[in-house]
Short mmCIF file of N, CA and C in Angstrom, two decimals:
data_model
loop_
_atom_site.label_atom_id
_atom_site.label_comp_id
_atom_site.label_asym_id
_atom_site.label_seq_id
_atom_site.Cartn_x
_atom_site.Cartn_y
_atom_site.Cartn_z
N MET A 1 -33.94 9.87 -11.81
CA MET A 1 -31.31 9.33 -11.64
C MET A 1 -31.00 9.56 -9.91
N LEU A 2 -30.75 8.24 -9.84
CA LEU A 2 -29.77 8.47 -8.85
C LEU A 2 -28.38 8.49 -8.66
N LYS A 3 -27.86 8.99 -7.74
CA LYS A 3 -25.76 8.20 -7.62
C LYS A 3 -25.96 7.66 -7.18
N GLY A 4 -24.48 6.51 -7.59
CA GLY A 4 -24.77 5.99 -7.18
C GLY A 4 -25.62 3.94 -7.01
N ILE A 5 -26.44 4.51 -7.21
CA ILE A 5 -27.05 3.64 -7.18
C ILE A 5 -26.44 2.04 -8.40
N PRO A 6 -26.42 1.34 -9.17
CA PRO A 6 -26.45 0.67 -10.44
C PRO A 6 -28.03 0.48 -11.20
N LYS A 7 -28.15 -0.19 -12.18
CA LYS A 7 -28.60 1.33 -13.01
C LYS A 7 -29.65 -0.37 -13.13
N VAL A 8 -28.87 -1.54 -12.69
CA VAL A 8 -30.57 -2.70 -12.69
C VAL A 8 -31.11 -1.99 -12.17
N LEU A 9 -31.23 -1.64 -11.40
CA LEU A 9 -31.84 -1.93 -9.55
C LEU A 9 -33.13 -0.70 -10.07
N THR A 10 -34.20 -1.72 -10.87
CA THR A 10 -35.44 -0.14 -10.98
C THR A 10 -35.68 0.42 -9.48
N PRO A 11 -36.57 0.94 -9.20
CA PRO A 11 -37.38 0.98 -8.01
C PRO A 11 -38.53 0.52 -7.66
N GLU A 12 -38.74 -0.85 -7.96
CA GLU A 12 -39.28 -1.44 -7.76
C GLU A 12 -38.20 -2.70 -6.56
N MET A 13 -37.51 -2.46 -6.99
CA MET A 13 -36.30 -3.96 -6.23
C MET A 13 -35.58 -3.07 -5.41
N LEU A 14 -35.49 -1.04 -5.53
CA LEU A 14 -34.77 -1.10 -4.41
C LEU A 14 -35.62 -0.82 -3.25
N LYS A 15 -37.15 -1.04 -3.28
CA LYS A 15 -38.19 -0.47 -1.90
C LYS A 15 -38.06 -1.76 -1.62
N ILE A 16 -38.32 -3.39 -2.36
CA ILE A 16 -38.46 -4.95 -2.22
C ILE A 16 -36.96 -5.08 -0.95
N LEU A 17 -35.61 -4.00 -1.28
CA LEU A 17 -34.34 -4.17 -0.56
C LEU A 17 -34.62 -2.90 0.64
N CYS A 18 -34.97 -1.72 0.78
CA CYS A 18 -35.48 -0.98 1.55
C CYS A 18 -36.23 -1.95 3.25
N GLU A 19 -37.61 -2.49 1.94
CA GLU A 19 -38.08 -2.78 3.51
C GLU A 19 -37.82 -4.49 3.39
N MET A 20 -36.38 -5.09 2.89
CA MET A 20 -35.81 -5.81 3.70
C MET A 20 -35.24 -5.40 5.82
N GLY A 21 -35.45 -6.03 6.48
CA GLY A 21 -34.99 -6.61 7.60
C GLY A 21 -33.42 -6.90 8.08
N HIS A 22 -33.11 -7.51 8.68
CA HIS A 22 -31.42 -7.86 9.34
C HIS A 22 -32.46 -9.35 9.33
N ASP A 23 -31.89 -10.10 8.85
CA ASP A 23 -31.78 -11.56 8.55
C ASP A 23 -33.03 -11.87 7.73
N ASP A 24 -32.86 -10.99 6.81
CA ASP A 24 -34.48 -11.18 5.57
C ASP A 24 -34.07 -11.83 4.60
N GLU A 25 -33.25 -12.81 4.51
CA GLU A 25 -33.43 -13.54 2.87
C GLU A 25 -33.88 -12.96 1.60
N ILE A 26 -33.33 -13.08 0.66
CA ILE A 26 -33.88 -12.46 -0.56
C ILE A 26 -32.72 -13.69 -2.06
N VAL A 27 -33.23 -14.11 -2.51
CA VAL A 27 -32.87 -15.46 -3.86
C VAL A 27 -33.03 -14.92 -4.90
N ILE A 28 -32.21 -15.60 -5.73
CA ILE A 28 -31.85 -14.67 -7.22
C ILE A 28 -30.98 -15.66 -7.65
N ALA A 29 -32.99 -15.84 -8.90
CA ALA A 29 -32.60 -17.36 -8.98
C ALA A 29 -32.22 -17.29 -10.54
N ASP A 30 -31.70 -17.75 -11.31
CA ASP A 30 -31.19 -18.94 -12.86
C ASP A 30 -32.61 -18.59 -13.16
N ALA A 31 -32.39 -18.83 -15.00
CA ALA A 31 -33.86 -18.64 -15.90
C ALA A 31 -34.87 -20.20 -15.98
N HIS A 32 -33.92 -21.53 -14.97
CA HIS A 32 -34.88 -22.10 -14.72
C HIS A 32 -35.46 -22.36 -13.27
N PHE A 33 -35.47 -21.91 -12.13
CA PHE A 33 -36.44 -22.25 -11.72
C PHE A 33 -37.25 -22.08 -10.81
N PRO A 34 -37.86 -22.38 -10.40
CA PRO A 34 -39.44 -22.56 -10.23
C PRO A 34 -39.79 -21.53 -9.56
N ALA A 35 -39.69 -20.51 -9.51
CA ALA A 35 -39.52 -19.14 -8.60
C ALA A 35 -41.24 -18.89 -8.74
N GLU A 36 -42.41 -18.34 -9.80
CA GLU A 36 -43.09 -18.30 -9.31
C GLU A 36 -44.29 -19.56 -8.45
N ALA A 37 -43.36 -20.68 -8.35
CA ALA A 37 -44.57 -21.77 -7.51
C ALA A 37 -43.74 -21.46 -6.33
N MET A 38 -42.75 -20.47 -6.05
CA MET A 38 -43.23 -20.84 -4.84
C MET A 38 -43.97 -19.91 -3.61
N GLY A 39 -44.21 -19.11 -4.60
CA GLY A 39 -45.42 -18.08 -3.60
C GLY A 39 -45.55 -17.07 -2.98
N LYS A 40 -44.06 -16.78 -4.04
CA LYS A 40 -43.20 -15.00 -2.84
C LYS A 40 -43.60 -14.61 -4.07
N ARG A 41 -43.23 -13.11 -3.88
CA ARG A 41 -43.42 -11.65 -4.43
C ARG A 41 -42.15 -12.45 -6.21
N VAL A 42 -42.42 -12.31 -6.86
CA VAL A 42 -41.04 -12.48 -7.41
C VAL A 42 -41.75 -11.65 -8.62
N ILE A 43 -40.06 -10.73 -9.33
CA ILE A 43 -39.57 -9.99 -9.56
C ILE A 43 -38.56 -10.47 -10.87
N GLN A 44 -38.98 -9.74 -11.92
CA GLN A 44 -38.02 -10.53 -13.63
C GLN A 44 -37.98 -9.75 -13.79
N TYR A 45 -36.27 -10.35 -14.29
CA TYR A 45 -35.23 -9.60 -14.60
C TYR A 45 -34.49 -10.76 -15.55
N PRO A 46 -35.16 -10.74 -16.38
CA PRO A 46 -35.19 -11.40 -17.46
C PRO A 46 -33.22 -10.97 -18.67
N CYS A 47 -33.38 -10.27 -18.91
CA CYS A 47 -31.51 -9.36 -19.67
C CYS A 47 -30.49 -9.52 -18.84
N ILE A 48 -30.47 -9.98 -17.49
CA ILE A 48 -28.90 -9.65 -16.68
C ILE A 48 -28.68 -11.52 -16.03
N SER A 49 -28.04 -11.35 -15.71
CA SER A 49 -27.71 -12.37 -14.88
C SER A 49 -27.35 -12.52 -14.06
N ALA A 50 -27.21 -13.65 -13.72
CA ALA A 50 -27.07 -14.13 -11.72
C ALA A 50 -26.42 -13.19 -11.46
N PRO A 51 -25.02 -13.87 -11.30
CA PRO A 51 -23.66 -12.55 -10.97
C PRO A 51 -24.24 -10.96 -10.72
N GLU A 52 -24.38 -10.70 -11.92
CA GLU A 52 -24.68 -9.32 -12.00
C GLU A 52 -25.12 -9.08 -10.81
N MET A 53 -26.94 -9.38 -11.28
CA MET A 53 -28.10 -8.92 -10.18
C MET A 53 -27.74 -9.24 -8.99
N VAL A 54 -26.41 -9.80 -8.25
CA VAL A 54 -26.22 -10.31 -7.59
C VAL A 54 -25.26 -9.20 -6.59
N GLU A 55 -24.11 -9.02 -8.21
CA GLU A 55 -23.06 -7.15 -7.13
C GLU A 55 -23.59 -6.29 -7.29
N ALA A 56 -24.87 -6.26 -8.23
CA ALA A 56 -26.00 -5.09 -8.33
C ALA A 56 -26.33 -4.70 -6.72
N ILE A 57 -26.79 -6.15 -5.87
CA ILE A 57 -28.00 -5.51 -5.08
C ILE A 57 -26.59 -5.70 -3.75
N VAL A 58 -25.19 -6.65 -3.85
CA VAL A 58 -24.75 -6.32 -2.69
C VAL A 58 -24.21 -5.70 -3.07
N LYS A 59 -23.51 -4.22 -3.56
CA LYS A 59 -23.07 -2.75 -4.08
C LYS A 59 -24.30 -1.70 -2.97
N VAL A 60 -25.42 -2.27 -3.01
CA VAL A 60 -26.60 -1.06 -1.84
C VAL A 60 -27.37 -1.83 -0.22
N MET A 61 -26.73 -3.28 0.58
CA MET A 61 -27.75 -4.09 0.90
C MET A 61 -25.98 -4.58 1.36
N PRO A 62 -25.81 -4.34 2.71
CA PRO A 62 -25.09 -5.42 4.13
C PRO A 62 -24.69 -7.11 3.62
N LEU A 63 -24.44 -7.78 3.46
CA LEU A 63 -24.25 -9.19 3.75
C LEU A 63 -24.49 -9.44 5.25
N ASP A 64 -25.56 -10.12 6.18
CA ASP A 64 -25.14 -10.53 7.70
C ASP A 64 -23.46 -10.91 7.93
N THR A 65 -22.76 -9.46 8.72
CA THR A 65 -21.80 -10.51 9.08
C THR A 65 -21.95 -11.27 10.50
N TYR A 66 -22.27 -11.88 10.17
CA TYR A 66 -23.43 -12.61 11.54
C TYR A 66 -22.73 -14.14 11.33
N VAL A 67 -23.59 -14.14 10.52
CA VAL A 67 -23.33 -16.46 10.01
C VAL A 67 -22.04 -16.14 9.34
N LYS A 68 -22.00 -17.62 8.88
CA LYS A 68 -21.09 -18.67 8.80
C LYS A 68 -20.52 -17.71 7.52
N ALA A 69 -21.77 -17.96 6.32
CA ALA A 69 -22.31 -17.72 5.00
C ALA A 69 -23.42 -16.95 4.85
N PRO A 70 -22.90 -15.91 4.30
CA PRO A 70 -24.78 -15.36 4.23
C PRO A 70 -24.63 -15.02 2.10
N ILE A 71 -24.49 -15.89 2.38
CA ILE A 71 -24.66 -16.41 0.53
C ILE A 71 -24.72 -16.94 0.46
N MET A 72 -26.24 -18.84 0.61
CA MET A 72 -26.19 -20.04 0.17
C MET A 72 -27.08 -20.44 -1.21
N VAL A 73 -26.24 -21.27 -2.11
CA VAL A 73 -26.32 -21.96 -3.45
C VAL A 73 -26.80 -23.30 -3.00
N MET A 74 -27.67 -23.45 -3.85
CA MET A 74 -27.42 -24.76 -4.66
C MET A 74 -26.69 -25.71 -4.69
N SER A 75 -26.67 -26.81 -3.66
CA SER A 75 -25.78 -28.23 -4.39
C SER A 75 -26.01 -28.98 -5.26
N LEU A 76 -24.30 -29.36 -6.28
CA LEU A 76 -24.71 -30.19 -7.30
C LEU A 76 -26.22 -30.72 -6.50
N VAL A 77 -27.14 -31.65 -7.58
CA VAL A 77 -27.25 -33.27 -7.05
C VAL A 77 -26.06 -33.63 -7.94
N GLN A 78 -26.37 -35.64 -7.16
CA GLN A 78 -25.62 -36.53 -6.35
C GLN A 78 -25.78 -36.70 -8.41
N SER A 79 -26.80 -36.65 -9.27
CA SER A 79 -26.97 -37.84 -10.46
C SER A 79 -25.17 -36.25 -11.42
N ASP A 80 -25.89 -35.06 -11.61
CA ASP A 80 -25.19 -34.04 -12.08
C ASP A 80 -23.32 -34.08 -11.29
N ILE A 81 -22.62 -34.56 -10.30
CA ILE A 81 -21.98 -35.27 -9.66
C ILE A 81 -21.36 -35.95 -10.29
N ASP A 82 -22.20 -37.40 -11.16
CA ASP A 82 -21.44 -38.29 -11.20
C ASP A 82 -20.97 -37.90 -12.60
N LYS A 83 -21.62 -37.00 -13.13
CA LYS A 83 -21.71 -37.51 -14.98
C LYS A 83 -20.17 -36.35 -14.83
N GLY A 84 -19.90 -36.10 -13.81
CA GLY A 84 -19.04 -35.01 -13.67
C GLY A 84 -18.88 -33.39 -13.59
N MET A 85 -19.97 -33.03 -13.56
CA MET A 85 -20.78 -31.74 -13.52
C MET A 85 -19.30 -31.18 -12.78
N PRO A 86 -18.41 -29.97 -12.66
CA PRO A 86 -18.04 -29.13 -11.76
C PRO A 86 -18.86 -28.37 -11.17
N ILE A 87 -17.72 -27.38 -10.46
CA ILE A 87 -18.41 -26.33 -8.94
C ILE A 87 -18.56 -25.73 -10.35
N PRO A 88 -19.54 -24.69 -10.80
CA PRO A 88 -19.71 -23.62 -11.66
C PRO A 88 -19.22 -22.77 -11.41
N THR A 89 -17.89 -21.92 -12.15
CA THR A 89 -17.75 -21.06 -12.11
C THR A 89 -17.57 -19.82 -11.13
N MET A 90 -20.03 -19.96 -11.65
CA MET A 90 -19.92 -17.69 -11.04
C MET A 90 -19.93 -18.18 -10.00
N TRP A 91 -19.92 -18.91 -8.88
CA TRP A 91 -20.10 -19.04 -6.94
C TRP A 91 -19.32 -18.35 -7.96
N GLU A 92 -17.52 -19.04 -7.41
CA GLU A 92 -16.33 -18.09 -7.39
C GLU A 92 -16.04 -17.55 -7.74
N GLU A 93 -16.50 -16.81 -8.49
CA GLU A 93 -17.45 -14.84 -9.74
C GLU A 93 -17.69 -14.18 -8.30
N VAL A 94 -19.24 -14.72 -7.86
CA VAL A 94 -20.00 -13.74 -6.43
C VAL A 94 -19.61 -14.06 -5.94
N ARG A 95 -18.32 -14.90 -4.89
CA ARG A 95 -17.83 -15.16 -4.13
C ARG A 95 -16.88 -13.64 -4.30
N ALA A 96 -15.94 -14.11 -5.10
CA ALA A 96 -14.71 -12.66 -4.87
C ALA A 96 -15.28 -11.50 -4.69
N ARG A 97 -16.11 -10.82 -5.76
CA ARG A 97 -17.04 -9.81 -6.11
C ARG A 97 -17.42 -10.08 -4.92
N SER A 98 -18.23 -10.20 -3.76
CA SER A 98 -19.54 -10.27 -2.60
C SER A 98 -18.21 -9.71 -1.53
N SER A 99 -16.90 -9.47 -1.33
CA SER A 99 -15.99 -9.85 -0.73
C SER A 99 -14.75 -8.67 -1.45
N GLU A 100 -15.10 -8.39 -2.77
CA GLU A 100 -14.21 -7.35 -2.46
C GLU A 100 -15.04 -5.51 -1.93
N ILE A 101 -16.46 -6.20 -2.50
CA ILE A 101 -17.59 -5.38 -2.55
C ILE A 101 -17.29 -4.44 -1.30
N GLU A 102 -17.46 -5.82 -0.04
CA GLU A 102 -18.16 -6.46 1.15
C GLU A 102 -16.66 -6.00 2.15
N GLY A 103 -15.70 -5.45 1.88
CA GLY A 103 -14.34 -5.38 2.42
C GLY A 103 -14.15 -6.75 4.06
N PHE A 104 -14.28 -8.18 3.13
CA PHE A 104 -14.89 -8.88 4.43
C PHE A 104 -14.10 -9.76 3.59
N GLU A 105 -13.82 -11.21 3.64
CA GLU A 105 -13.63 -12.61 2.55
C GLU A 105 -15.47 -12.22 2.97
N VAL A 106 -16.14 -13.39 2.02
CA VAL A 106 -17.31 -13.64 2.03
C VAL A 106 -17.97 -15.55 2.31
N GLN A 107 -18.20 -15.95 2.70
CA GLN A 107 -18.74 -17.26 2.36
C GLN A 107 -19.22 -17.56 2.31
N LEU A 108 -19.25 -18.93 0.65
CA LEU A 108 -20.64 -19.16 0.17
C LEU A 108 -21.47 -20.60 1.06
N GLY A 109 -22.10 -20.77 1.42
CA GLY A 109 -22.94 -21.95 2.49
C GLY A 109 -24.09 -22.49 0.84
N GLU A 110 -23.68 -23.88 1.32
CA GLU A 110 -25.17 -25.05 0.75
C GLU A 110 -26.13 -25.69 1.04
N TYR A 111 -27.13 -25.94 0.36
CA TYR A 111 -28.54 -26.38 0.61
C TYR A 111 -28.52 -27.36 -0.76
N GLU A 112 -29.26 -28.18 0.20
CA GLU A 112 -29.70 -29.17 -0.70
C GLU A 112 -30.86 -28.88 -1.91
N ARG A 113 -30.78 -29.09 -2.50
CA ARG A 113 -31.89 -28.30 -3.59
C ARG A 113 -33.13 -29.07 -3.21
N PHE A 114 -33.33 -29.90 -2.83
CA PHE A 114 -34.88 -29.16 -1.82
C PHE A 114 -34.58 -28.57 -0.82
N GLU A 115 -34.17 -29.09 0.36
CA GLU A 115 -34.13 -27.51 0.74
C GLU A 115 -33.88 -26.32 0.95
N PHE A 116 -33.62 -25.81 -0.24
CA PHE A 116 -33.02 -25.20 -1.57
C PHE A 116 -34.49 -23.89 -0.97
N TYR A 117 -35.12 -25.16 -2.04
CA TYR A 117 -36.37 -24.57 -2.97
C TYR A 117 -37.56 -24.14 -0.57
N GLU A 118 -37.43 -24.57 -0.06
CA GLU A 118 -37.88 -24.73 1.20
C GLU A 118 -37.48 -23.12 2.01
N HIS A 119 -35.85 -23.26 1.75
CA HIS A 119 -35.38 -21.81 2.33
C HIS A 119 -35.79 -20.38 1.61
N ALA A 120 -35.86 -21.12 0.09
CA ALA A 120 -37.14 -19.78 -1.40
C ALA A 120 -38.60 -19.47 -0.93
N LYS A 121 -38.44 -20.59 -0.23
CA LYS A 121 -40.45 -20.48 -0.26
C LYS A 121 -40.44 -18.96 1.29
N LYS A 122 -39.91 -19.09 2.42
CA LYS A 122 -39.67 -18.07 3.19
C LYS A 122 -39.54 -17.27 2.80
N ALA A 123 -38.02 -16.60 1.95
CA ALA A 123 -37.39 -15.50 1.19
C ALA A 123 -38.21 -14.41 0.92
N TYR A 124 -37.87 -13.15 2.00
CA TYR A 124 -38.89 -12.07 1.31
C TYR A 124 -39.08 -11.58 -0.30
N ALA A 125 -38.38 -11.75 -1.44
CA ALA A 125 -38.37 -11.36 -3.16
C ALA A 125 -37.90 -12.75 -3.84
N ILE A 126 -37.90 -12.72 -4.78
CA ILE A 126 -37.24 -14.10 -5.95
C ILE A 126 -37.47 -12.93 -7.15
N ILE A 127 -35.94 -12.88 -7.12
CA ILE A 127 -35.29 -11.68 -8.45
C ILE A 127 -34.87 -13.69 -9.16
N GLN A 128 -35.76 -13.40 -10.63
CA GLN A 128 -35.76 -14.67 -10.92
C GLN A 128 -34.74 -13.52 -12.48
N THR A 129 -33.43 -13.85 -12.84
CA THR A 129 -33.33 -13.61 -13.32
C THR A 129 -33.14 -14.27 -15.29
N GLY A 130 -31.90 -14.07 -16.13
CA GLY A 130 -31.76 -13.81 -17.38
C GLY A 130 -30.68 -15.85 -17.46
N GLU A 131 -30.15 -15.24 -15.96
CA GLU A 131 -29.05 -16.29 -16.39
C GLU A 131 -29.30 -18.59 -16.33
N GLU A 132 -28.93 -18.51 -17.59
CA GLU A 132 -29.30 -20.01 -18.97
C GLU A 132 -27.86 -20.94 -17.56
N ARG A 133 -27.01 -20.48 -17.24
CA ARG A 133 -26.28 -21.63 -17.03
C ARG A 133 -26.49 -22.70 -15.73
N GLN A 134 -26.68 -24.29 -15.28
CA GLN A 134 -27.13 -24.01 -13.93
C GLN A 134 -27.11 -24.01 -12.87
N TYR A 135 -27.79 -23.90 -12.06
CA TYR A 135 -27.30 -23.90 -10.32
C TYR A 135 -26.78 -21.64 -10.57
N GLY A 136 -26.99 -21.22 -10.88
CA GLY A 136 -26.87 -20.18 -10.60
C GLY A 136 -28.35 -19.36 -9.61
N ASN A 137 -28.00 -20.07 -8.56
CA ASN A 137 -29.39 -19.52 -7.72
C ASN A 137 -28.06 -18.96 -6.46
N PHE A 138 -28.55 -18.12 -5.61
CA PHE A 138 -28.21 -17.47 -4.43
C PHE A 138 -29.20 -16.77 -3.49
N MET A 139 -29.42 -17.21 -2.32
CA MET A 139 -29.39 -16.54 -1.11
C MET A 139 -29.20 -15.79 0.26
N LEU A 140 -28.71 -13.66 -0.15
CA LEU A 140 -27.96 -13.43 0.70
C LEU A 140 -29.45 -12.76 1.49
N ARG A 141 -28.44 -12.89 2.75
CA ARG A 141 -28.40 -13.21 4.00
C ARG A 141 -28.46 -10.83 3.73
N LYS A 142 -28.96 -10.54 4.96
CA LYS A 142 -29.46 -9.28 4.85
C LYS A 142 -29.36 -9.42 6.45
N GLY A 143 -27.75 -7.97 6.26
CA GLY A 143 -26.92 -7.77 7.47
C GLY A 143 -27.54 -6.30 7.77
N VAL A 144 -26.62 -5.64 8.61
CA VAL A 144 -27.13 -4.36 9.18
C VAL A 144 -25.49 -2.74 9.12
N VAL A 145 -26.77 -2.16 8.36
CA VAL A 145 -25.20 -1.36 8.04
C VAL A 145 -24.10 -0.94 9.58
N LEU A 146 -23.40 -0.72 9.54
CA LEU A 146 -22.31 -0.80 10.22
C LEU A 146 -21.88 1.05 9.82
N ASN A 147 -21.42 2.02 11.44
CA ASN A 147 -21.38 2.74 10.61
C ASN A 147 -19.97 2.73 11.72
#
């Protein structure tokens, strides 16, 4: 046991976060995401939501302050927009909670679906959650610890 570490962060997960360097990205994916097809290190967390995992990570890993949007999401595809699908509420939930933890206004950026997949292939790791809501995919860019 360690003090101050969210219980959902396993030793394997903490090792990955420690190994990551400035500008490395980690994907927090929903249950629908083709994680295994990305050819990267994949860790399964089927009993936690994507926003819960993002929150746990942001508590221990600094987000990059040198980019406009240190958290990227997958844009809604046109057919979902045409059907009237609203912007996922979890996006604002993640943005607000990350801002609270970081102490600055965290911005979310968007990648088109296939652009998100291409970036995910280059990510340091993919954490696949049990998130069942659509568009529950977040890409976090690691920053530096500033004292």
